[in-house]
Amino acid sequence: MTSSSRLNNEEFDRQHLWHPYTSMSNPLPSYEVSSAKGATITLKNGEQLIDGMSSWWAVIHGYRHPRLDKAAHQQIDTVSHVMFGGLTHEPAIKLGRQLVDMLPKPLEKVFIADSGSISVEVAIKMALQYWLAQSRPEKSKLLTIKGGYHGDTFKAMSVCDPENGMHSFFNKAIATQIFADAPELTPAEEWDETSGQQLTLWFEQFHKEVAAVILEPIVQGAGGMRFYHPNYLKLIRALCDKYDVLLIADEIATGFGRTGKLFACEHAGITPDIICLGKALTGGYMTLAATVTTEKVANTIGQGPAGGALMHGPTFMGNPLACAVASESLAIINEGNWQQQVKTIEAQLKEQLLPLNKLSSVRDARVFGAIGVLEMEQTIDVAEAQRLFIKRGVWIRPFGRLLYIMPPYIISKQELSALCSAMAEYARSVQKPKK
């Protein structure tokens, strides 16, 4: 076996570090980063890349934001971590206050977790314990819509798309849930009352065994980057109320302005019983998430088994360092600049990406808020596409047939133009010549 000290960084990384969704025997290339600032990532070799991904949709304020840097430095000089069991601290209390003030009533009971997937697990536990506390253990299933994505842990995987999702390999080990067809109408189309018929039938048939509906409001992210009509969400809220089912909104990807509203549920004017938040919560500085529910749900759980305790407690729950940075990130959001930033990004994405619908290689070009998507006709060769993008000085990470960007809100028009131009160049490069 080769000594690790004899390997340079690139070789060691390739031979020993497992990156997400890639093979150890034949991994996709990884490019070493030396620094990042604003909307720019600088590689070790000096190349600079305009970031179109916000590091998986989290770095909404850009890299090295001075206020977030300052918050992290100040907190690390005080206490970087302390257990949340039996102890509390100012950063968690301040963050909790901000979340309660930002979220619609009656969402006010805050569980501060350590990752998006865990916030989904916690939400599901809340829903199950809510019904156990009422001696209704038969309400143990989850209803969701196809095309969704909710994380990589096992209960979260059980509500991801069962056929085309990233977790179909594990179906035999995953709990079986109830899936309705994915919504077909987009936000731009006229609502048809017949569009919700299947959902209504599913509720009529299964409500006695369903604890909660879980879905990504308006935007289905990693499951396919699809945008659906807000009236689906209104209908689901009404059906949950009618049939005594909880509604969980997974706003991990959509929360904090990405869709043009502070939370995507606002497009439908509804409030869930439980909301999951993450990704942009700390401005992408470190992992943190929150699951927030109502007093009714929390108090009902409090009357249940296990002395009324919610049975979850991650080691890094309520981490002070992450909470301090998240608190400053929310302070930036509350100043409201994101509204104009997202509106400007959306207008430019529509101007530069929607005309690409005419290309034979593009199945659909679509834009919603600060999200721009090219759904290609063919599966994208990720390694080849990324070589092209790096040559163009941009960082875009496609998957499947989807070429998309979710840039930082602080991106300039020139930087965004470079990203869109690179997407257009790729789309043209894979067009099949006419016979």
Coordinates of C-alpha atoms in Angstrom, one line a residue:
M1 CA 0.0 0.0 0.0
T2 CA 1.3 3.4 -0.9
S3 CA 2.2 5.7 2.0
S4 CA -0.2 8.6 2.1
S5 CA 2.7 11.0 2.7
R6 CA 4.0 10.2 -0.7
L7 CA 0.8 11.3 -2.5
N8 CA 0.2 14.8 -3.5
N9 CA -3.2 16.3 -2.5
E10 CA -4.9 15.4 -5.8
E11 CA -3.8 11.8 -5.6
F12 CA -4.6 11.4 -2.0
D13 CA -8.1 12.9 -2.5
R14 CA -8.7 10.6 -5.4
Q15 CA -7.5 7.4 -3.6
H16 CA -8.9 8.0 -0.1
L17 CA -11.6 10.7 0.1
W18 CA -15.2 9.7 -0.8
H19 CA -17.1 12.6 -2.4
P20 CA -20.9 12.7 -2.6
Y21 CA -22.6 10.6 -5.2
T22 CA -19.5 9.3 -6.9
S23 CA -17.5 6.1 -7.0
M24 CA -14.2 5.4 -5.1
S25 CA -13.0 3.1 -7.9
N26 CA -13.7 5.6 -10.7
P27 CA -14.5 8.9 -9.1
L28 CA -15.5 12.1 -10.8
P29 CA -12.7 14.7 -10.8
S30 CA -12.5 17.1 -7.8
Y31 CA -10.9 20.5 -8.0
E32 CA -9.0 21.8 -5.0
V33 CA -10.1 25.1 -3.6
S34 CA -7.7 27.5 -2.0
S35 CA -10.2 30.3 -1.1
A36 CA -13.5 31.9 -1.9
K37 CA -14.9 35.4 -1.7
G38 CA -18.2 37.0 -2.8
A39 CA -19.4 34.9 -5.7
T40 CA -15.9 33.6 -6.7
I41 CA -14.2 30.3 -5.9
T42 CA -10.4 30.3 -6.3
L43 CA -8.8 27.0 -7.1
K44 CA -5.3 26.0 -5.9
N45 CA -3.9 26.5 -9.4
G46 CA -5.1 30.1 -9.3
E47 CA -8.1 29.7 -11.6
Q48 CA -11.2 31.7 -10.5
L49 CA -14.7 30.3 -10.9
I50 CA -18.0 32.2 -10.7
D51 CA -20.1 30.1 -8.3
G52 CA -23.5 29.2 -9.8
M53 CA -24.4 26.7 -7.1
S54 CA -24.2 28.7 -3.8
S55 CA -22.4 25.6 -2.6
W56 CA -25.5 23.5 -2.9
W57 CA -27.9 26.4 -2.4
A58 CA -26.6 27.6 1.0
V59 CA -24.2 30.5 0.4
I60 CA -26.8 33.1 -0.3
H61 CA -24.8 36.1 0.9
G62 CA -21.6 35.0 -0.8
Y63 CA -18.4 33.7 0.6
R64 CA -16.4 35.6 3.3
H65 CA -19.2 38.0 4.1
P66 CA -17.6 40.4 6.6
R67 CA -20.6 40.3 9.0
L68 CA -20.7 36.6 9.1
D69 CA -16.9 36.3 9.5
K70 CA -17.1 38.7 12.4
A71 CA -20.0 36.7 14.1
A72 CA -18.0 33.5 13.8
H73 CA -14.8 35.1 15.2
Q74 CA -16.6 36.7 18.1
Q75 CA -18.4 33.5 19.0
I76 CA -15.4 31.2 18.8
D77 CA -13.6 33.4 21.3
T78 CA -16.5 32.8 23.8
V79 CA -17.7 29.2 23.3
S80 CA -17.7 27.1 20.1
H81 CA -19.8 24.2 21.4
V82 CA -21.6 23.1 24.6
M83 CA -24.2 20.4 24.9
F84 CA -27.8 21.5 24.6
G85 CA -29.0 18.9 27.1
G86 CA -29.7 20.8 30.3
L87 CA -27.8 23.9 29.1
T88 CA -28.7 26.8 26.9
H89 CA -27.0 29.9 25.6
E90 CA -27.5 33.4 24.1
P91 CA -26.9 32.4 20.4
A92 CA -29.6 29.7 20.4
I93 CA -32.0 32.0 22.3
K94 CA -31.4 34.9 19.9
L95 CA -31.7 32.6 16.8
G96 CA -35.0 31.1 18.2
R97 CA -36.4 34.6 18.7
Q98 CA -35.6 35.5 15.1
L99 CA -37.1 32.4 13.6
V100 CA -40.3 32.8 15.7
D101 CA -40.6 36.4 14.5
M102 CA -39.9 35.5 10.8
L103 CA -42.2 32.5 10.5
P104 CA -46.0 32.8 10.2
K105 CA -48.1 32.1 13.3
P106 CA -48.7 29.7 14.9
L107 CA -45.2 28.2 14.2
E108 CA -43.3 29.0 17.4
K109 CA -41.7 25.9 18.9
V110 CA -38.1 25.6 17.6
F111 CA -35.9 22.4 17.5
I112 CA -32.4 23.4 16.4
A113 CA -30.8 20.5 14.7
D114 CA -27.5 19.9 12.8
S115 CA -28.4 19.2 9.2
G116 CA -31.3 19.3 6.8
S117 CA -31.9 15.5 6.7
I118 CA -32.0 15.5 10.5
S119 CA -34.6 18.3 10.5
V120 CA -36.8 16.1 8.3
E121 CA -36.3 13.1 10.6
V122 CA -37.3 15.3 13.6
A123 CA -40.4 16.6 11.7
I124 CA -41.4 13.0 11.0
K125 CA -40.9 12.0 14.7
M126 CA -42.9 15.0 15.8
A127 CA -45.8 13.9 13.5
L128 CA -45.6 10.3 14.7
Q129 CA -45.4 11.2 18.4
Y130 CA -48.3 13.7 18.0
W131 CA -50.6 10.8 17.1
L132 CA -49.1 8.4 19.6
A133 CA -49.9 10.9 22.3
Q134 CA -53.5 10.8 21.2
S135 CA -53.5 6.9 21.3
R136 CA -53.8 6.7 17.5
P137 CA -50.8 4.6 16.6
E138 CA -52.5 3.6 13.3
K139 CA -51.7 7.0 11.9
S140 CA -48.1 6.0 11.1
K141 CA -47.7 6.5 7.4
L142 CA -46.5 9.5 5.4
L143 CA -48.2 10.8 2.3
T144 CA -46.1 12.7 -0.2
I145 CA -45.9 13.5 -3.9
K146 CA -43.6 11.8 -6.5
G147 CA -40.6 13.7 -7.6
G148 CA -39.6 14.9 -4.1
Y149 CA -36.3 14.8 -2.3
H150 CA -36.0 15.2 1.5
G151 CA -32.5 14.0 2.4
D152 CA -30.2 11.0 2.7
T153 CA -31.1 9.5 6.1
F154 CA -33.4 6.5 6.0
K155 CA -36.7 8.0 7.1
A156 CA -36.1 11.0 4.8
M157 CA -35.2 8.6 2.0
S158 CA -38.6 6.9 2.4
V159 CA -40.4 10.0 1.2
C160 CA -38.1 10.7 -1.7
D161 CA -39.3 9.7 -5.2
P162 CA -39.6 5.8 -5.0
E163 CA -38.8 5.2 -8.7
N164 CA -36.6 7.9 -10.1
G165 CA -35.1 9.2 -6.9
M166 CA -31.4 8.8 -5.8
H167 CA -32.3 6.2 -3.2
S168 CA -34.1 3.5 -5.2
F169 CA -31.3 1.1 -4.4
F170 CA -32.4 0.9 -0.8
N171 CA -36.2 0.4 -1.4
K172 CA -36.3 -3.0 0.3
A173 CA -34.8 -1.6 3.5
I174 CA -36.9 1.6 3.5
A175 CA -40.4 2.0 5.1
T176 CA -43.1 2.0 2.5
Q177 CA -45.0 5.3 2.3
I178 CA -47.9 6.6 0.2
F179 CA -47.1 8.5 -3.0
A180 CA -49.5 10.6 -5.1
D181 CA -48.6 11.7 -8.6
A182 CA -46.4 14.7 -8.9
P183 CA -48.3 18.0 -9.7
E184 CA -48.3 18.7 -13.4
L185 CA -49.5 22.3 -13.6
T186 CA -46.7 24.9 -13.4
P187 CA -47.1 28.3 -11.6
A188 CA -47.6 30.0 -14.9
E189 CA -50.5 27.8 -16.1
E190 CA -54.1 28.3 -15.3
W191 CA -55.5 26.3 -12.4
D192 CA -57.8 23.4 -13.4
E193 CA -60.0 22.2 -10.5
T194 CA -59.7 18.6 -11.8
S195 CA -56.0 18.7 -11.2
G196 CA -56.5 17.9 -7.5
Q197 CA -58.8 15.0 -8.0
Q198 CA -56.3 12.3 -7.4
L199 CA -55.0 14.0 -4.2
T200 CA -58.5 14.2 -2.9
L201 CA -59.0 10.5 -3.6
W202 CA -55.8 9.6 -1.8
F203 CA -56.9 11.5 1.3
E204 CA -60.3 9.9 1.3
Q205 CA -58.7 6.5 1.0
F206 CA -55.7 6.7 3.3
H207 CA -56.3 9.5 5.9
K208 CA -57.0 7.1 8.8
E209 CA -53.4 5.7 8.5
V210 CA -51.6 9.0 7.5
A211 CA -49.8 10.9 10.2
A212 CA -48.6 13.7 7.9
V213 CA -48.1 15.0 4.4
I214 CA -44.6 16.0 3.7
L215 CA -43.6 17.9 0.6
E216 CA -41.3 20.7 -0.8
P217 CA -43.6 23.7 -1.3
I218 CA -43.8 25.0 -4.9
V219 CA -40.3 23.9 -5.9
Q220 CA -39.2 20.2 -6.0
G221 CA -35.4 20.5 -5.8
A222 CA -32.9 17.6 -6.1
G223 CA -35.7 15.3 -7.2
G224 CA -36.0 17.1 -10.5
M225 CA -36.0 20.9 -10.2
R226 CA -39.8 21.1 -11.0
F227 CA -42.0 24.1 -10.2
Y228 CA -45.7 23.5 -9.5
H229 CA -48.9 25.5 -9.1
P230 CA -49.5 27.1 -5.7
N231 CA -53.1 25.9 -5.7
Y232 CA -51.8 22.3 -5.2
L233 CA -50.4 23.5 -1.9
K234 CA -53.7 25.3 -1.0
L235 CA -55.6 22.1 -1.8
I236 CA -53.3 19.9 0.3
R237 CA -53.6 22.3 3.3
A238 CA -57.4 22.2 3.0
L239 CA -57.4 18.4 2.8
C240 CA -55.1 18.1 5.8
D241 CA -57.5 20.2 7.8
K242 CA -60.5 18.2 6.6
Y243 CA -59.1 14.8 7.2
D244 CA -57.1 15.5 10.4
V245 CA -53.6 15.1 8.9
L246 CA -50.5 17.2 9.7
L247 CA -48.7 19.1 7.0
I248 CA -44.9 19.2 6.9
A249 CA -43.3 21.8 4.6
D250 CA -39.7 21.0 3.7
E251 CA -38.3 24.5 3.1
I252 CA -34.6 23.4 3.4
A253 CA -33.9 24.4 -0.2
T254 CA -36.6 27.1 -0.7
G255 CA -36.5 29.0 2.6
F256 CA -35.0 32.4 3.1
G257 CA -35.9 34.0 -0.2
R258 CA -34.7 31.6 -3.0
T259 CA -38.2 31.5 -4.7
G260 CA -38.8 35.3 -4.4
K261 CA -40.8 34.9 -1.1
L262 CA -39.2 34.6 2.3
F263 CA -40.7 31.1 2.5
A264 CA -42.2 29.2 -0.5
C265 CA -45.4 28.5 1.4
E266 CA -46.2 32.2 1.0
H267 CA -46.8 31.7 -2.7
A268 CA -49.9 29.7 -1.6
G269 CA -50.7 31.8 1.5
I270 CA -50.7 28.7 3.7
T271 CA -48.9 27.8 6.9
P272 CA -47.8 24.2 7.6
D273 CA -48.0 22.5 11.0
I274 CA -44.3 21.7 10.9
I275 CA -41.6 23.4 8.8
C276 CA -38.0 22.2 8.1
L277 CA -35.3 24.8 7.5
G278 CA -31.6 24.4 6.7
K279 CA -29.0 25.1 3.9
A280 CA -29.1 29.0 3.8
L281 CA -29.9 29.2 7.6
T282 CA -26.2 30.1 8.3
G283 CA -25.6 31.7 5.0
G284 CA -23.7 28.5 4.1
Y285 CA -21.0 28.9 6.7
M286 CA -21.6 25.6 8.5
T287 CA -24.2 23.0 9.0
L288 CA -27.3 23.9 11.0
A289 CA -31.1 23.3 10.6
A290 CA -34.3 23.9 12.4
T291 CA -37.6 22.1 12.7
V292 CA -40.4 24.5 13.9
T293 CA -43.9 23.5 14.9
T294 CA -47.0 24.8 16.6
E295 CA -47.9 25.0 20.2
K296 CA -50.7 22.5 19.6
V297 CA -48.3 19.9 18.2
A298 CA -45.7 20.5 20.9
N299 CA -48.2 20.4 23.7
T300 CA -49.8 17.3 22.4
I301 CA -46.5 15.5 22.2
G302 CA -45.8 16.8 25.8
Q303 CA -48.8 14.7 27.0
G304 CA -47.6 11.6 25.3
P305 CA -45.3 8.6 26.1
A306 CA -41.6 9.0 27.3
G307 CA -42.7 11.6 29.7
G308 CA -43.8 13.9 26.9
A309 CA -40.2 14.2 25.5
L310 CA -39.5 14.5 21.8
M311 CA -37.2 11.5 21.3
H312 CA -34.3 13.1 19.5
G313 CA -31.2 14.9 20.6
P314 CA -28.2 15.3 18.3
T315 CA -24.8 15.9 19.9
F316 CA -24.4 19.2 18.0
M317 CA -27.9 20.3 18.5
G318 CA -28.0 24.1 19.1
N319 CA -24.3 24.5 18.4
P320 CA -23.4 28.1 19.6
L321 CA -21.0 28.8 16.8
A322 CA -23.5 27.9 14.1
C323 CA -26.3 29.6 15.9
A324 CA -24.3 32.9 16.1
V325 CA -23.6 32.9 12.4
A326 CA -27.2 31.9 11.6
S327 CA -28.4 34.8 13.7
E328 CA -26.3 37.3 11.8
S329 CA -27.4 35.7 8.5
L330 CA -31.0 36.2 9.4
A331 CA -30.3 39.8 10.4
I332 CA -29.0 40.4 6.9
I333 CA -32.1 38.8 5.4
N334 CA -34.3 40.9 7.6
E335 CA -32.8 44.0 6.1
G336 CA -34.7 43.0 2.9
N337 CA -32.1 43.5 0.2
W338 CA -32.6 39.9 -0.9
Q339 CA -36.0 40.8 -2.4
Q340 CA -34.6 43.1 -5.0
Q341 CA -31.6 40.8 -5.5
V342 CA -33.7 37.8 -6.2
K343 CA -36.1 39.8 -8.5
T344 CA -33.1 41.1 -10.5
I345 CA -31.6 37.6 -10.8
E346 CA -34.9 36.1 -11.9
A347 CA -35.4 38.7 -14.6
Q348 CA -31.9 38.1 -16.0
L349 CA -32.3 34.3 -15.9
K350 CA -35.5 34.6 -17.9
E351 CA -33.9 36.8 -20.4
Q352 CA -30.9 34.6 -21.0
L353 CA -32.1 31.1 -20.3
L354 CA -35.7 30.9 -21.6
P355 CA -34.7 31.5 -25.3
L356 CA -32.7 28.3 -25.1
N357 CA -36.1 26.4 -25.2
K358 CA -35.6 26.6 -29.0
L359 CA -32.5 24.3 -28.9
S360 CA -33.1 20.7 -29.9
S361 CA -30.9 19.6 -27.0
V362 CA -33.1 21.3 -24.4
R363 CA -36.3 19.7 -23.3
D364 CA -37.3 22.6 -21.1
A365 CA -35.8 25.8 -19.9
R366 CA -37.5 27.2 -16.7
V367 CA -36.9 29.9 -14.1
F368 CA -38.5 30.5 -10.7
G369 CA -37.0 33.1 -8.4
A370 CA -33.3 32.8 -8.2
I371 CA -33.4 29.3 -9.8
G372 CA -32.5 28.7 -13.4
V373 CA -32.9 25.2 -15.0
L374 CA -32.1 23.6 -18.4
E375 CA -33.6 20.2 -18.5
M376 CA -31.7 18.5 -21.3
E377 CA -32.9 15.8 -23.6
Q378 CA -30.0 13.5 -22.8
T379 CA -28.2 12.6 -19.5
I380 CA -25.3 15.0 -18.9
D381 CA -21.7 13.7 -18.7
V382 CA -20.8 15.5 -15.5
A383 CA -17.0 15.2 -15.8
E384 CA -17.1 16.5 -19.4
A385 CA -19.5 19.3 -18.6
Q386 CA -17.5 20.5 -15.7
R387 CA -14.3 20.6 -17.7
L388 CA -16.1 22.9 -20.1
F389 CA -17.4 25.1 -17.3
I390 CA -14.1 25.5 -15.6
K391 CA -12.5 26.5 -18.9
R392 CA -15.2 29.1 -19.1
G393 CA -14.4 30.3 -15.5
V394 CA -17.7 29.1 -13.9
W395 CA -18.7 26.5 -11.3
I396 CA -21.9 24.6 -12.2
R397 CA -22.6 21.0 -11.0
P398 CA -25.2 19.3 -13.1
F399 CA -27.0 16.0 -12.3
G400 CA -28.9 13.6 -14.4
R401 CA -30.4 15.6 -17.3
L402 CA -30.5 18.8 -15.3
L403 CA -28.2 21.7 -15.8
Y404 CA -29.2 24.4 -13.3
I405 CA -27.9 27.3 -11.2
M406 CA -28.9 28.8 -7.8
P407 CA -26.4 31.6 -7.5
P408 CA -25.6 33.7 -4.4
Y409 CA -28.0 36.7 -4.1
I410 CA -25.0 39.1 -4.2
I411 CA -23.9 38.0 -7.7
S412 CA -23.3 40.8 -10.2
K413 CA -25.1 41.0 -13.6
Q414 CA -21.8 40.3 -15.3
E415 CA -21.1 37.2 -13.2
L416 CA -24.6 35.9 -13.8
S417 CA -24.3 36.5 -17.5
A418 CA -21.1 34.4 -17.6
L419 CA -23.0 31.6 -15.9
C420 CA -25.9 31.7 -18.3
S421 CA -23.6 32.0 -21.3
A422 CA -21.7 28.9 -20.2
M423 CA -25.0 27.0 -19.9
A424 CA -26.0 28.1 -23.3
E425 CA -22.6 27.0 -24.7
Y426 CA -23.0 23.6 -23.2
A427 CA -26.5 23.2 -24.6
R428 CA -25.4 24.1 -28.1
S429 CA -22.4 21.8 -27.8
V430 CA -24.5 18.7 -27.3
Q431 CA -27.0 19.4 -30.1
K432 CA -27.2 16.6 -32.6
P433 CA -26.5 17.8 -36.1
K434 CA -29.4 17.7 -38.5
K435 CA -29.4 14.8 -41.0

